[in-house]
Short mmCIF file of C-alpha atoms in Angstrom, two decimals:
data_model
loop_
_atom_site.label_atom_id
_atom_site.label_comp_id
_atom_site.label_asym_id
_atom_site.label_seq_id
_atom_site.Cartn_x
_atom_site.Cartn_y
_atom_site.Cartn_z
CA UNK A 37 -11.54 -11.13 8.69
CA UNK A 38 -9.65 -9.75 5.70
CA UNK A 39 -10.63 -6.27 4.55
CA UNK A 40 -9.06 -3.77 2.17
CA UNK A 41 -10.05 -0.19 1.45
CA UNK A 42 -8.73 2.16 -1.19
CA UNK A 43 -8.46 5.91 -0.85
CA UNK A 44 -7.52 8.56 -3.37
CA UNK A 45 -8.22 12.09 -4.61
CA UNK A 46 -11.36 11.34 -6.64
CA UNK A 47 -10.60 13.85 -9.36
CA UNK A 48 -7.39 15.22 -10.83
CA UNK A 49 -6.21 17.06 -13.90
CA UNK A 50 -4.33 15.66 -16.89
CA UNK A 51 -0.56 15.37 -16.36
CA UNK A 52 -0.93 15.19 -12.56
CA UNK A 53 0.28 12.28 -10.46
CA UNK A 54 -2.27 9.95 -8.88
CA UNK A 55 -1.51 8.72 -5.36
CA UNK A 56 -3.58 5.84 -4.04
CA UNK A 57 -3.54 4.19 -0.62
CA UNK A 58 -4.74 0.70 0.25
CA UNK A 59 -5.40 0.22 3.97
CA UNK A 60 -5.92 -3.39 4.97
CA UNK A 61 -6.54 -5.60 7.98
CA UNK A 62 -6.75 -9.30 8.72
CA UNK A 63 -3.38 -10.17 7.24
CA UNK A 64 0.19 -8.90 7.17
CA UNK A 65 2.30 -8.02 4.15
CA UNK A 66 5.29 -9.37 6.06
CA UNK A 67 3.83 -12.90 5.90
CA UNK A 68 5.59 -15.25 3.51
CA UNK A 69 3.83 -15.50 0.15
CA UNK A 70 1.51 -12.55 0.67
CA UNK A 71 0.96 -9.90 -1.97
CA UNK A 72 -1.15 -6.79 -2.57
CA UNK A 73 -2.01 -5.84 -6.11
CA UNK A 74 -3.68 -2.94 -7.86
CA UNK A 75 -6.24 -3.49 -10.62
CA UNK A 76 -8.37 -0.93 -12.45
CA UNK A 77 -11.60 -1.04 -14.39
CA UNK A 78 -12.88 1.62 -16.75
CA UNK A 79 -16.63 2.25 -16.75
CA UNK A 80 -18.37 -0.77 -18.21
CA UNK A 81 -15.08 -2.26 -19.32
CA UNK A 82 -12.80 -5.07 -18.34
CA UNK A 83 -10.16 -5.43 -15.65
CA UNK A 84 -6.55 -4.36 -16.06
CA UNK A 85 -3.84 -5.42 -13.63
CA UNK A 86 -1.40 -2.63 -12.76
CA UNK A 87 1.13 -3.79 -10.17
CA UNK A 88 1.90 -6.25 -7.36
CA UNK A 89 4.06 -5.90 -4.27
CA UNK A 90 5.11 -9.00 -2.34
CA UNK A 91 5.97 -9.72 1.28
CA UNK A 92 9.70 -9.64 0.42
CA UNK A 93 9.32 -6.24 -1.32
CA UNK A 94 9.51 -7.72 -4.83
CA UNK A 95 7.57 -5.49 -7.21
CA UNK A 96 6.02 -6.28 -10.57
CA UNK A 97 4.44 -3.91 -13.02
CA UNK A 98 2.23 -4.13 -16.08
CA UNK A 99 4.76 -3.71 -18.91
CA UNK A 100 2.46 -1.36 -20.83
CA UNK A 101 2.39 1.09 -17.90
CA UNK A 102 5.65 0.31 -16.14
CA UNK A 103 7.30 3.68 -16.75
CA UNK A 104 4.45 5.48 -14.99
CA UNK A 105 3.88 3.20 -11.98
CA UNK A 106 5.45 3.00 -8.53
CA UNK A 107 4.17 0.56 -5.91
CA UNK A 108 5.30 0.57 -2.28
CA UNK A 109 4.20 -0.60 1.15
CA UNK A 110 4.27 0.30 4.84
CA UNK A 111 4.14 -3.07 6.54
CA UNK A 112 3.97 -1.70 10.08
CA UNK A 113 0.85 0.33 9.25
CA UNK A 114 -0.77 -2.28 6.98
CA UNK A 115 -0.82 -0.07 3.91
CA UNK A 116 0.16 -0.33 0.27
CA UNK A 117 0.50 2.55 -2.16
CA UNK A 118 0.41 3.16 -5.88
CA UNK A 119 1.55 6.23 -7.76
CA UNK A 120 0.75 6.81 -11.41
CA UNK A 121 2.44 9.72 -13.13
CA UNK A 122 1.26 11.78 -16.08
CA UNK A 123 -2.43 10.91 -15.71
CA UNK A 124 -4.63 11.17 -18.78
CA UNK A 125 -8.40 11.06 -19.37
CA UNK A 126 -7.88 7.45 -20.50
CA UNK A 127 -6.84 6.63 -16.92
CA UNK A 128 -10.31 7.47 -15.61
CA UNK A 129 -11.40 4.28 -13.87
CA UNK A 130 -12.26 2.55 -10.63
CA UNK A 131 -9.06 1.47 -8.92
CA UNK A 132 -9.04 -1.63 -6.72
CA UNK A 133 -6.47 -3.09 -4.38
CA UNK A 134 -6.64 -6.80 -3.69
CA UNK A 135 -4.79 -9.47 -1.73
CA UNK A 136 -3.12 -12.41 -3.39
CA UNK A 137 -1.29 -15.46 -2.12
CA UNK A 138 -0.14 -16.46 -5.62
CA UNK A 139 -3.46 -18.10 -6.53
CA UNK A 140 -5.52 -15.20 -7.82
CA UNK A 141 -6.82 -12.20 -5.89
CA UNK A 142 -8.87 -13.60 -3.03
CA UNK A 143 -10.01 -10.40 -1.30
CA UNK A 144 -10.75 -7.06 -2.93
CA UNK A 145 -11.41 -3.57 -1.69
CA UNK A 146 -14.58 -1.72 -2.62
CA UNK A 147 -12.70 0.36 -5.18
CA UNK A 148 -12.13 4.09 -5.53
CA UNK A 149 -13.32 6.02 -8.54
CA UNK A 150 -10.75 8.31 -10.10
CA UNK A 151 -11.73 10.86 -12.74
CA UNK A 152 -9.17 12.70 -14.84
CA UNK A 153 -10.59 15.90 -16.23
CA UNK A 154 -9.46 19.40 -17.02
CA UNK B 118 2.15 -11.12 -22.48
CA UNK B 119 -0.48 -13.88 -22.27
CA UNK B 120 -3.79 -12.98 -23.89
CA UNK B 121 -7.03 -14.36 -22.41
CA UNK B 122 -9.95 -14.77 -24.79
CA UNK B 123 -13.26 -15.29 -23.03
CA UNK B 124 -16.52 -16.44 -24.60
CA UNK B 125 -19.31 -15.70 -24.94
CA UNK B 126 -19.28 -11.96 -24.24
CA UNK B 127 -22.91 -12.19 -23.11
CA UNK B 128 -25.22 -15.02 -22.21
CA UNK B 129 -28.90 -15.35 -21.45
CA UNK B 130 -30.10 -18.40 -19.51
CA UNK B 131 -33.11 -19.60 -17.54
CA UNK B 132 -33.32 -20.38 -13.84
CA UNK B 133 -32.19 -23.93 -13.14
CA UNK B 134 -30.21 -24.15 -16.38
CA UNK B 135 -26.53 -25.14 -16.58
CA UNK B 136 -24.25 -22.44 -17.96
CA UNK B 137 -20.69 -22.77 -19.27
CA UNK B 138 -18.22 -19.93 -19.88
CA UNK B 139 -14.97 -20.56 -21.74
CA UNK B 140 -11.55 -18.98 -21.50
CA UNK B 141 -8.66 -19.59 -23.86
CA UNK B 142 -5.08 -18.55 -23.14
CA UNK B 143 -2.63 -17.61 -25.88
CA UNK B 144 -0.15 -20.11 -24.39
CA UNK B 145 -0.08 -22.84 -21.76
CA UNK B 146 -0.78 -21.38 -18.30
CA UNK B 147 -0.41 -24.65 -16.39
CA UNK B 148 -3.69 -24.27 -14.47
CA UNK B 149 -2.72 -20.82 -13.20
CA UNK B 150 -6.26 -19.56 -13.68
CA UNK B 151 -8.88 -17.89 -11.52
CA UNK B 152 -12.55 -17.06 -12.12
CA UNK B 153 -14.31 -14.05 -10.62
CA UNK B 154 -17.92 -12.93 -10.30
CA UNK B 155 -18.74 -9.23 -10.35
CA UNK B 156 -22.19 -7.82 -9.63
CA UNK B 157 -23.11 -4.28 -10.73
CA UNK B 158 -21.48 -1.63 -8.56
CA UNK B 159 -19.48 -4.22 -6.61
CA UNK B 160 -15.90 -5.42 -6.66
CA UNK B 161 -15.00 -8.79 -8.20
CA UNK B 162 -15.23 -11.84 -5.95
CA UNK B 163 -13.00 -14.89 -6.34
CA UNK B 164 -14.89 -18.07 -7.26
CA UNK B 165 -12.26 -20.54 -8.48
CA UNK B 166 -8.46 -20.67 -8.28
CA UNK B 167 -5.90 -23.09 -9.72
CA UNK B 168 -8.45 -23.72 -12.49
CA UNK B 169 -10.62 -26.07 -10.42
CA UNK B 170 -10.41 -25.23 -6.69
CA UNK B 171 -13.46 -23.64 -5.09
CA UNK B 172 -12.73 -20.54 -3.01
CA UNK B 173 -14.01 -20.53 0.58
CA UNK B 174 -17.74 -19.93 0.86
CA UNK B 175 -18.50 -20.28 -2.87
CA UNK B 176 -21.56 -22.47 -3.59
CA UNK B 177 -20.80 -25.91 -4.97
CA UNK B 178 -22.90 -25.26 -8.09
CA UNK B 179 -19.84 -23.38 -9.38
CA UNK B 180 -17.03 -25.50 -10.80
CA UNK B 181 -13.95 -24.98 -12.93
CA UNK B 182 -12.10 -27.28 -15.27
CA UNK B 183 -9.55 -27.31 -18.04
CA UNK B 184 -5.85 -27.51 -18.68
CA UNK B 185 -3.19 -26.15 -21.01
CA UNK B 186 -4.76 -23.24 -22.85
CA UNK B 187 -8.48 -24.11 -22.51
CA UNK B 188 -10.52 -23.53 -19.34
CA UNK B 189 -14.17 -23.33 -18.42
CA UNK B 190 -16.46 -22.22 -15.61
CA UNK B 191 -19.71 -24.12 -15.14
CA UNK B 192 -22.69 -22.98 -13.13
CA UNK B 193 -25.15 -25.75 -12.37
CA UNK B 194 -28.79 -25.01 -11.61
CA UNK B 195 -28.60 -21.25 -12.29
CA UNK B 196 -29.97 -19.07 -9.49
CA UNK B 197 -31.20 -15.47 -9.72
CA UNK B 198 -28.27 -14.31 -7.56
CA UNK B 199 -25.87 -15.61 -10.22
CA UNK B 200 -26.76 -12.76 -12.57
CA UNK B 201 -23.44 -10.97 -12.86
CA UNK B 202 -20.37 -10.55 -15.03
CA UNK B 203 -17.72 -13.25 -14.92
CA UNK B 204 -14.01 -12.83 -15.62
CA UNK B 205 -11.14 -15.26 -15.97
CA UNK B 206 -7.60 -14.29 -15.01
CA UNK B 207 -4.32 -16.08 -15.55
CA UNK B 208 -1.47 -15.75 -13.04
CA UNK B 209 1.09 -18.04 -14.64
CA UNK B 210 2.71 -14.91 -16.02
CA UNK B 211 2.02 -11.32 -14.94
CA UNK B 212 -1.76 -11.21 -14.44
CA UNK B 213 -4.09 -10.71 -17.40
CA UNK B 214 -7.87 -10.89 -17.48
CA UNK B 215 -10.39 -12.11 -19.99
CA UNK B 216 -12.82 -9.61 -21.46
CA UNK B 217 -15.72 -10.82 -19.32
CA UNK B 218 -19.08 -12.54 -19.80
CA UNK B 219 -22.29 -10.79 -18.84
CA UNK B 220 -24.83 -13.35 -17.63
CA UNK B 221 -28.51 -12.42 -17.67
CA UNK B 222 -31.74 -14.25 -17.00
CA UNK B 223 -33.88 -15.26 -19.93
#
């Protein structure tokens, strides 16, 4: 059974760095073709892909946010991470991690709500 | 980047009706397309991948079709549990999503 769960600070101030953790089970990020991605969704809005990390440690970022994003993984502990620097109120959203095997995101976490406010 | 234009933005349909949602890519995505269902307060769930392949456990009343830049999701015999928002997503290039379609019961 594949499960993913996001964790994060909940609330932070503008200009701070957001650190998110995705803890997963039921698959390994060392398996050929496997990927974990991060996607966010502002309240009542659409979905925005942020970054992917692959089994071979290849990393891909949304070009519009690339300078602010860092994705990484800890394969032995079944975790993936995302850091976003210089957070702004516009980054307030629900952040999801999801698994992909190159054909869409087939399993998603429940999401973690992140609010940026002074 | 590849833009995904989804239509309609909202849709009202009756139980038992057939519903179609369209997605148009700004360039050919060679069937690299997925459809998701999202219910209020829940995370998106994969319905269709590779434009026309049904994800495990998804009811057969859902189907996907299309090629090139034009794709569609069809729901046959609409059920009450199908009330949700639907999103398309291309993965031919770095992933981008359509704006979503909110499906309600008439």
